[in-house]
Every structure is written in C-alpha cells, then in structure tokens.
C-alpha cells in the first residue's frame, strides 16, 4: 500500500508563520501597553492620593509635596506662559508640561462667544488634568475694562475714567463683576490692574492707568484687585517698575515714540512715585507682578536683579511670582539663550512666550544642565507659581455643576458700568451754568464722530487688541442715551457731520461728541493729541445753528482744545466710558450730579 503524505506547500507554511508572528507581536504590544497602563494608573493613583491634593493641608505643605514630585521637565513647563495662538498641538500641554496659557488682546476662539471661550479653556484644562501630576493651568487674559475681549461682555470705563471717579467702593464692585464675567468663560488670571503712574499723557497707554497721582493709583488699583480676588481671580500688578515715567522719543520700537522706551529717573523718585501702588498691591495679596518693556538707566527692567529680586522679593516680601511681558525677555541684548538666563537669574519666575515655546524648553534644559541657572532658582520660581495656584483654589475646584453664563453681560452688571460712567465724567468748562441740561428742551441736535459709536466709546482692548470702530458690540451709545433721557416732546436730531441745515435752522442745544479713535500701546503714542478736522467741522456746523453748545470728549487722555474751548458753552471729559452710554446722559440731564475729578492734568 502506498501511503501518501499530504505535502504542505512552502507557501502555506510561510503564511502560517507570518500569521503566528503577527499574533505574537500583537500580544506582546498589548501586554506592554497594559503594563505601562497599570504602571501609570498606579502612579496616577498614588499622585491622586498625594498630600498636595488634600485641601485641608496648609498651602506651603502642599507646595512642598508637589514640588518634591516634579521632574526637571515638569518644572520647566510650569514656568512657561504660552500664547494660545502659538500652541502647535493641544497635546503639547502635556508633552511640555505647560503651566499657563494666555489669550493676547483679541486672542479668543473663532466664535467669540462666552460659551466658546468656556469650551476652549475647559479643553485646555482637561489636557493639563490628564498629565501625570494634573497641575491646573493658569489662563490669563487682559480683562482690563471688563472681560472685554468677549462679545456680549459688560464693558466698563477704562481705568482713567475709574481714576476720575475716585470711588474705591465702585471700583471694587467693578472688579467683582469683571471676575464673574471672567469665571464664566473659564479664565482664572487677569493681567490687571495697571498700576503705572503716568507722567506723560502722550503715551498710548495713559487710559490704562488710574492717573498720575500715586495715592489715587494705589487706592483704586488695590480696591479693584481686591474685587477680582474676592471671586478667585489671580491678579497682576503691572508694569513693574516706573513705566509711567518713560521719556518721549526714546522708544526702542521704531513704530512707537514713548512706549517701550527709557526710564531715566533716579531711584528715590522711582521709589516715591512709582513703587507705592506695588507695595499696596503686595499687601493686598496680588498674585503676580508683570515686568514692563522698558530700560531703567540703560538696563532692561527684566534683566535687573536689584528690582526683580532685591527690592520686590527680599525687601517687600512679595511671595507671588514675577512674569515677563509678551516678548519681553528677548529684548535683552545678545543671544536668546543669554537673554533667558539673564532674566531668570535676575528673578523672573514665569516667561510669557507669544511664539517659540519649544526653543524656550530646550534652552531652559540646557541652562539647568550646564548650571547657568541653578536648580534652586528654578525651584524658587516654581514654588511661587504653585503657591499662587493653590492659594487661588485652582486645585480644589469642582467642575461647576451648572456652567451658567446667565450673568454674563447681565443688566445688573450693566447698571454698575452705567454708574461707573456717571461717576467718571469731569466738567472741564461750564460757562454760565449751562450744565445740567433740561430734559424738556424742544430741539436738540447731536453730532460728532463718537456720538453713535460703541467702538470709540470703548477704546482699545475691546474685542481686538487695538479696539474696533463702529457699533459691533452690545451696549448703548451716547446718542441713544440722550434720546432715552429727554422728554417725549423733545426733538433730537443726529447727523455725525453736524450738517443739519437747511433741515434744522435753529436748535436750543447742540451736543457734539468728539474724540479719539481706538488704539492700544505704542500705536497710540501721539505727540499732539487733539481733535480731528472732521470733529472740529462738526462742532462748527452745530455751533452755527445752536443757541448753546456742549462738547463731550471721548478720549483716553487729555486732548489739546485750548485754541477752541472759549467758543463752547460747556465741555465734559467722558474718557472711554465703555458699553453703557446712558451713564453720560444721566449726568448731562441732571438725574445725577457731576462728581468726577481730573486724574491727570488737562491744560486748557
Ligand atoms: C502688554 C501687557 C499685556 C500682555 C498680554 C503686552 O504686550 O504690554 O500689558 O498684558 O501683552 O496681552
Ligand atoms: C497681542 C497683545 C499684545 C501685543 C504686544 C498683540 O498681538 O494681541 O496682547 O500686547 O501683541 O505687542
């Protein structure tokens, strides 16, 4: 008998072999992944039970515990503050262990609604939360006059107007509401208040200050930051130190004149005029101090050890963290590496990185490895940042059960903004008691580039960094406020250019609302701030047909009107009132008294 053995083809053999090896490899991968998972879950479990998560422990204990668990890379990431538009992948939050993110002026989500902000920031926080140590992010914004980057926010007068109000209680309430409207969007850190004491109002940042009087700046900025902090927002006193004293014509930025310029005052003046608001902010528990873009006696502020360490930390006992401004550290001459090492060694704790955070990480690692930056210095910086995060309750916040945005831009909030507008108005001139106006005049004409323009009313840092011109935001224009205030018999006509004739031949009162178009920072440096030709023309047109004329100036600083002011019956400084223009009419028509006083000198 022939027995036949079935022959297995070599081809089939190979197939089986491949199949088996694929299976074994897959099994191997699964096992490895499972082991890693078990390992990291175990690790995460250990971290989740770690002392630093226990809110009954004192802040310092929690800081020490967390710090002792951190790797060098985690520490380096903790001192980075990355502009969200420069974030290449959101996975970089975990990969680079980032500690903080920011939205620059206008840097919101595509749909600039509060819900979209909330979603965006929550996603970033979720990423941070999935990292080994789950350290929450600080998310910083410039909510400098309300959370005004966001559509629908309550927009308060800029600081210069609050400075004119001189009302600490009011300013504290403005802080509270700003904090509420920030929290609704998930932001937990405000780059505010500005505590600069302005000396030259040609500076494009004059309106961001509470004025030129040290005491007024100290009191109001402190009240404002107390308001913010009462609603768990981390605050920033900026721009340290002496940036209100920069000298015209010294800017290092070719597009600017004074912003980012030189400070040349002596130390005694720096201490007596510019330091007190920082001292007061430190006493009130300010979380961070932002270093200005400027040089003092030829040295970049951010490179100055005497200011960043000796004065603020050692002498004044500041235990929060010092943060740089925008591209600030790289203004130190020399290589980027040298700039970084110099700034951190001078006492900078957190670096604002609008662009290349990967380079920053690499260079920090190099500096630590080489000893150019000591581990003690890095630990000190991280410790300060963590302290602020713990103190603000960032580690202990439960996800809100009802992420209600109902209060965002609510009418209650807007009433406080309207009150702030009322209290910020200053009478510059009032011939023969023209003010207040009667609500029952029969014919009023209104004109001027700022009469019906919410963008101009609000100024810079509104929706966009440089602000927006026109009616794109929610609010009430000054014109609408006037219409709402007068009697039903009063006829109010409006033409921006004031070209009423021949339709209107004569009016009892002409109200012309004039002023500046929005700007921010050095783009607003202006050697001779005054009225535009269009506004002057509107004033002249209105004057020609009106029995009396009131000029309302919407501006971030004093404008030179000395050549014309004698021709007008009354002149009011309204600063940059924000979204609630009705506050102007409240005072103009006598429902409330004028109480504001000048926060800066206004030569007439
Ligand atoms: C400004 C700061 C601001 C920061 C973030 C800087 O250029 O000088 O005042 O907080 O940008 O927007
Ligand atoms: C940002 C601002 C920042 C400025 C600095 C802008 O692009 O939006 O927040 O202050 O750059 O130059």
PDB file of C-alpha atoms and ligand atoms in Angstrom, residues 104-105 142 326 461 465 521, ligand 2:
ATOM      1  CA  UNK A 104      -3.425  88.110  23.937  1.00  0.00           C
ATOM      2  CA  UNK A 105      -5.618  91.096  23.060  1.00  0.00           C
ATOM      3  CA  UNK A 142      -6.358  91.213  29.605  1.00  0.00           C
ATOM      4  CA  UNK A 326       4.966  89.426  25.767  1.00  0.00           C
ATOM      5  CA  UNK A 461      -8.516  96.278  24.328  1.00  0.00           C
ATOM      6  CA  UNK A 465      -6.173  94.434  20.849  1.00  0.00           C
ATOM      7  CA  UNK A 521       0.004 100.518  23.480  1.00  0.00           C
TER       8      UNK A 521
HETATM    9  C1  LIG B   2      -1.386  90.983  21.341  1.00  0.00           C
HETATM   10  C2  LIG B   2      -1.401  91.819  22.586  1.00  0.00           C
HETATM   11  C3  LIG B   2      -0.001  92.197  22.943  1.00  0.00           C
HETATM   12  C4  LIG B   2       0.720  92.798  21.757  1.00  0.00           C
HETATM   13  C5  LIG B   2       2.151  93.069  22.068  1.00  0.00           C
HETATM   14  C6  LIG B   2      -0.657  91.683  20.231  1.00  0.00           C
HETATM   15  O1  LIG B   2      -0.616  90.911  19.090  1.00  0.00           O
HETATM   16  O2  LIG B   2      -2.688  90.688  20.943  1.00  0.00           O
HETATM   17  O3  LIG B   2      -1.997  91.149  23.637  1.00  0.00           O
HETATM   18  O4  LIG B   2       0.005  93.076  23.993  1.00  0.00           O
HETATM   19  O5  LIG B   2       0.646  91.972  20.629  1.00  0.00           O
HETATM   20  O6  LIG B   2       2.804  93.724  21.031  1.00  0.00           O
END
